[in-house]
PDB file of C-alpha atoms in Angstrom:
ATOM      1  CA  UNK A   1       0.000   0.000   0.000  1.00  0.00           C
ATOM      2  CA  UNK A   2       1.325   3.412  -0.935  1.00  0.00           C
ATOM      3  CA  UNK A   3       0.883   6.251   1.512  1.00  0.00           C
ATOM      4  CA  UNK A   4       2.209   9.768   1.730  1.00  0.00           C
ATOM      5  CA  UNK A   5       4.784   8.608   4.287  1.00  0.00           C
ATOM      6  CA  UNK A   6       6.064   5.732   2.150  1.00  0.00           C
ATOM      7  CA  UNK A   7       6.301   8.029  -0.886  1.00  0.00           C
ATOM      8  CA  UNK A   8       8.250  10.564   1.182  1.00  0.00           C
ATOM      9  CA  UNK A   9      10.522   7.818   2.529  1.00  0.00           C
ATOM     10  CA  UNK A  10      11.184   6.561  -1.012  1.00  0.00           C
ATOM     11  CA  UNK A  11      12.169  10.117  -1.982  1.00  0.00           C
ATOM     12  CA  UNK A  12      14.400  10.441   1.118  1.00  0.00           C
ATOM     13  CA  UNK A  13      12.297  13.324   2.391  1.00  0.00           C
ATOM     14  CA  UNK A  14      12.402  13.989   6.151  1.00  0.00           C
ATOM     15  CA  UNK A  15       9.246  12.616   7.777  1.00  0.00           C
ATOM     16  CA  UNK A  16       9.607  14.984  10.726  1.00  0.00           C
ATOM     17  CA  UNK A  17       8.483  17.759   8.390  1.00  0.00           C
ATOM     18  CA  UNK A  18       4.916  16.473   8.625  1.00  0.00           C
ATOM     19  CA  UNK A  19       4.765  16.682  12.428  1.00  0.00           C
ATOM     20  CA  UNK A  20       2.767  19.372  14.197  1.00  0.00           C
ATOM     21  CA  UNK A  21       4.825  22.240  15.520  1.00  0.00           C
ATOM     22  CA  UNK A  22       4.297  24.558  18.465  1.00  0.00           C
ATOM     23  CA  UNK A  23       6.444  26.347  20.985  1.00  0.00           C
ATOM     24  CA  UNK A  24       4.161  25.434  23.888  1.00  0.00           C
ATOM     25  CA  UNK A  25       2.201  22.211  24.381  1.00  0.00           C
ATOM     26  CA  UNK A  26      -0.600  21.161  26.699  1.00  0.00           C
ATOM     27  CA  UNK A  27      -0.845  17.359  26.661  1.00  0.00           C
ATOM     28  CA  UNK A  28      -3.840  15.694  28.306  1.00  0.00           C
ATOM     29  CA  UNK A  29      -3.991  11.979  29.027  1.00  0.00           C
ATOM     30  CA  UNK A  30      -7.322  10.755  27.641  1.00  0.00           C
ATOM     31  CA  UNK A  31      -8.594   7.152  27.522  1.00  0.00           C
ATOM     32  CA  UNK A  32     -11.115   5.782  25.074  1.00  0.00           C
ATOM     33  CA  UNK A  33     -11.245   5.965  21.288  1.00  0.00           C
ATOM     34  CA  UNK A  34     -10.474   9.171  19.390  1.00  0.00           C
ATOM     35  CA  UNK A  35     -11.847  10.429  16.098  1.00  0.00           C
ATOM     36  CA  UNK A  36     -10.065  12.419  13.398  1.00  0.00           C
ATOM     37  CA  UNK A  37     -10.167  15.549  15.584  1.00  0.00           C
ATOM     38  CA  UNK A  38      -9.232  14.041  18.937  1.00  0.00           C
ATOM     39  CA  UNK A  39     -10.102  17.112  21.026  1.00  0.00           C
ATOM     40  CA  UNK A  40     -13.723  17.081  19.867  1.00  0.00           C
ATOM     41  CA  UNK A  41     -14.151  13.439  18.810  1.00  0.00           C
ATOM     42  CA  UNK A  42     -13.180  11.566  21.945  1.00  0.00           C
ATOM     43  CA  UNK A  43     -14.559  10.937  25.388  1.00  0.00           C
ATOM     44  CA  UNK A  44     -13.327  14.394  26.355  1.00  0.00           C
ATOM     45  CA  UNK A  45     -16.382  16.654  26.394  1.00  0.00           C
ATOM     46  CA  UNK A  46     -16.481  18.199  22.845  1.00  0.00           C
ATOM     47  CA  UNK A  47     -17.350  21.666  24.177  1.00  0.00           C
ATOM     48  CA  UNK A  48     -14.327  21.479  26.489  1.00  0.00           C
ATOM     49  CA  UNK A  49     -12.067  20.426  23.605  1.00  0.00           C
ATOM     50  CA  UNK A  50     -13.287  23.390  21.522  1.00  0.00           C
ATOM     51  CA  UNK A  51     -12.861  25.799  24.462  1.00  0.00           C
ATOM     52  CA  UNK A  52      -9.284  24.650  25.105  1.00  0.00           C
ATOM     53  CA  UNK A  53      -8.405  24.920  21.423  1.00  0.00           C
ATOM     54  CA  UNK A  54      -9.961  28.393  21.160  1.00  0.00           C
ATOM     55  CA  UNK A  55      -8.150  29.643  24.279  1.00  0.00           C
ATOM     56  CA  UNK A  56      -4.771  28.156  23.334  1.00  0.00           C
ATOM     57  CA  UNK A  57      -4.435  28.688  19.579  1.00  0.00           C
ATOM     58  CA  UNK A  58      -4.029  32.500  19.497  1.00  0.00           C
ATOM     59  CA  UNK A  59      -1.075  32.185  21.878  1.00  0.00           C
ATOM     60  CA  UNK A  60       0.831  29.474  20.026  1.00  0.00           C
ATOM     61  CA  UNK A  61      -0.138  26.746  22.485  1.00  0.00           C
ATOM     62  CA  UNK A  62      -1.018  23.381  20.982  1.00  0.00           C
ATOM     63  CA  UNK A  63      -3.418  21.161  22.952  1.00  0.00           C
ATOM     64  CA  UNK A  64      -3.194  17.431  22.253  1.00  0.00           C
ATOM     65  CA  UNK A  65      -4.494  14.223  23.748  1.00  0.00           C
ATOM     66  CA  UNK A  66      -2.012  11.535  24.722  1.00  0.00           C
ATOM     67  CA  UNK A  67      -2.094   7.931  25.859  1.00  0.00           C
ATOM     68  CA  UNK A  68       0.743   5.993  27.464  1.00  0.00           C
ATOM     69  CA  UNK A  69       2.347   3.143  25.527  1.00  0.00           C
ATOM     70  CA  UNK A  70       0.582  -0.198  25.888  1.00  0.00           C
ATOM     71  CA  UNK A  71      -2.597   1.496  27.099  1.00  0.00           C
ATOM     72  CA  UNK A  72      -5.659   0.271  25.312  1.00  0.00           C
ATOM     73  CA  UNK A  73      -8.407   2.573  24.152  1.00  0.00           C
ATOM     74  CA  UNK A  74     -10.567   1.516  27.090  1.00  0.00           C
ATOM     75  CA  UNK A  75     -13.807   3.252  27.866  1.00  0.00           C
ATOM     76  CA  UNK A  76     -13.368   3.914  31.571  1.00  0.00           C
ATOM     77  CA  UNK A  77     -13.031   7.489  32.717  1.00  0.00           C
ATOM     78  CA  UNK A  78     -10.039   7.714  35.068  1.00  0.00           C
ATOM     79  CA  UNK A  79     -10.367   9.227  38.525  1.00  0.00           C
ATOM     80  CA  UNK A  80      -7.192  11.185  37.743  1.00  0.00           C
ATOM     81  CA  UNK A  81      -5.181  11.742  34.609  1.00  0.00           C
ATOM     82  CA  UNK A  82      -1.737  13.124  33.896  1.00  0.00           C
ATOM     83  CA  UNK A  83      -1.282  16.435  32.124  1.00  0.00           C
ATOM     84  CA  UNK A  84       1.959  17.887  30.797  1.00  0.00           C
ATOM     85  CA  UNK A  85       2.693  21.489  29.884  1.00  0.00           C
ATOM     86  CA  UNK A  86       5.890  22.102  27.957  1.00  0.00           C
ATOM     87  CA  UNK A  87       7.587  25.132  26.458  1.00  0.00           C
ATOM     88  CA  UNK A  88      10.137  24.107  23.844  1.00  0.00           C
ATOM     89  CA  UNK A  89      11.852  27.321  22.815  1.00  0.00           C
ATOM     90  CA  UNK A  90      15.636  26.690  22.863  1.00  0.00           C
ATOM     91  CA  UNK A  91      17.257  28.345  25.834  1.00  0.00           C
ATOM     92  CA  UNK A  92      13.956  28.721  27.669  1.00  0.00           C
ATOM     93  CA  UNK A  93      12.461  25.251  27.681  1.00  0.00           C
ATOM     94  CA  UNK A  94      10.630  23.697  30.614  1.00  0.00           C
ATOM     95  CA  UNK A  95       8.154  20.922  31.273  1.00  0.00           C
ATOM     96  CA  UNK A  96       5.679  20.640  34.128  1.00  0.00           C
ATOM     97  CA  UNK A  97       3.212  17.917  35.017  1.00  0.00           C
ATOM     98  CA  UNK A  98       0.193  17.491  37.241  1.00  0.00           C
ATOM     99  CA  UNK A  99      -2.417  14.882  38.083  1.00  0.00           C
ATOM    100  CA  UNK A 100      -5.857  16.347  37.464  1.00  0.00           C
ATOM    101  CA  UNK A 101      -9.342  15.119  38.284  1.00  0.00           C
ATOM    102  CA  UNK A 102     -11.337  17.549  36.148  1.00  0.00           C
ATOM    103  CA  UNK A 103      -9.953  18.612  32.757  1.00  0.00           C
ATOM    104  CA  UNK A 104     -12.408  21.544  32.689  1.00  0.00           C
ATOM    105  CA  UNK A 105     -10.096  23.312  35.162  1.00  0.00           C
ATOM    106  CA  UNK A 106      -7.528  23.571  32.352  1.00  0.00           C
ATOM    107  CA  UNK A 107      -9.597  26.358  30.776  1.00  0.00           C
ATOM    108  CA  UNK A 108      -8.438  28.532  33.696  1.00  0.00           C
ATOM    109  CA  UNK A 109      -4.811  28.415  32.597  1.00  0.00           C
ATOM    110  CA  UNK A 110      -3.232  31.656  31.398  1.00  0.00           C
ATOM    111  CA  UNK A 111      -2.555  30.634  27.798  1.00  0.00           C
ATOM    112  CA  UNK A 112      -1.005  34.003  26.917  1.00  0.00           C
ATOM    113  CA  UNK A 113       1.612  33.518  29.648  1.00  0.00           C
ATOM    114  CA  UNK A 114       2.207  29.888  28.663  1.00  0.00           C
ATOM    115  CA  UNK A 115       2.629  30.800  25.002  1.00  0.00           C
ATOM    116  CA  UNK A 116       5.200  33.411  26.036  1.00  0.00           C
ATOM    117  CA  UNK A 117       7.125  30.759  27.972  1.00  0.00           C
ATOM    118  CA  UNK A 118       6.016  31.845  31.437  1.00  0.00           C
ATOM    119  CA  UNK A 119       5.199  28.775  33.529  1.00  0.00           C
ATOM    120  CA  UNK A 120       3.342  30.976  35.995  1.00  0.00           C
ATOM    121  CA  UNK A 121       0.442  30.589  33.570  1.00  0.00           C
ATOM    122  CA  UNK A 122      -0.089  27.179  35.183  1.00  0.00           C
ATOM    123  CA  UNK A 123      -2.608  28.144  37.798  1.00  0.00           C
ATOM    124  CA  UNK A 124      -5.615  26.481  39.305  1.00  0.00           C
ATOM    125  CA  UNK A 125      -6.281  23.797  41.854  1.00  0.00           C
ATOM    126  CA  UNK A 126      -3.476  21.453  40.787  1.00  0.00           C
ATOM    127  CA  UNK A 127       0.104  21.043  41.952  1.00  0.00           C
ATOM    128  CA  UNK A 128       2.235  21.582  38.829  1.00  0.00           C
ATOM    129  CA  UNK A 129       5.719  20.144  39.362  1.00  0.00           C
ATOM    130  CA  UNK A 130       8.818  19.996  37.187  1.00  0.00           C
ATOM    131  CA  UNK A 131       8.848  16.796  35.148  1.00  0.00           C
ATOM    132  CA  UNK A 132      11.948  14.789  36.072  1.00  0.00           C
ATOM    133  CA  UNK A 133      11.210  11.469  34.367  1.00  0.00           C
ATOM    134  CA  UNK A 134      12.511   9.885  31.197  1.00  0.00           C
ATOM    135  CA  UNK A 135      12.359  11.959  28.008  1.00  0.00           C
ATOM    136  CA  UNK A 136       8.870  12.215  26.547  1.00  0.00           C
ATOM    137  CA  UNK A 137       8.486  11.061  22.971  1.00  0.00           C
ATOM    138  CA  UNK A 138       5.182  11.745  21.251  1.00  0.00           C
ATOM    139  CA  UNK A 139       4.211   9.633  18.262  1.00  0.00           C
ATOM    140  CA  UNK A 140       0.947  10.087  16.386  1.00  0.00           C
ATOM    141  CA  UNK A 141      -0.864   6.795  15.915  1.00  0.00           C
ATOM    142  CA  UNK A 142      -4.319   8.220  15.172  1.00  0.00           C
ATOM    143  CA  UNK A 143      -5.295   6.385  11.995  1.00  0.00           C
ATOM    144  CA  UNK A 144      -8.597   8.246  11.847  1.00  0.00           C
ATOM    145  CA  UNK A 145      -6.658  11.479  11.342  1.00  0.00           C
ATOM    146  CA  UNK A 146      -4.003  10.122   8.984  1.00  0.00           C
ATOM    147  CA  UNK A 147      -3.546   6.477   8.012  1.00  0.00           C
ATOM    148  CA  UNK A 148       0.207   7.041   7.797  1.00  0.00           C
ATOM    149  CA  UNK A 149       0.197   7.659  11.539  1.00  0.00           C
ATOM    150  CA  UNK A 150      -1.570   4.369  12.209  1.00  0.00           C
ATOM    151  CA  UNK A 151       0.854   2.427  10.028  1.00  0.00           C
ATOM    152  CA  UNK A 152       4.169   4.148  10.652  1.00  0.00           C
ATOM    153  CA  UNK A 153       3.672   6.501  13.596  1.00  0.00           C
TER     154      UNK A 153
END
């Protein structure tokens, strides 16, 4: 089967060029199946997904759903879920994480501050801590968005 990714690989084009880019990321752990637009086609409340996208986009913040490796797309809503906020500008990068119980609280973040690289934009009822774990690697596997992702990541 020929896909855009296999054609690019055959032409020795860099596949990283197709990845989403942003200087600041808000990554929300979300179980269950996802549709082509994960923020509004998942078990995350669609109105919440739209509100987060609308608040974040003007400030260069990209909101994405994540799932840990080996996690199935189960249908149970977790009591708590992990969230990561990361600013990736060279020389000013940081990553923070929190366990949250209600993703609606994320609409209270100061997205203008986060987009500018100011971690003080992480406010609300959660304890945001520096992330000290292994490096995070994000790989798109959402075949409903792009079949290349499902096949090749």
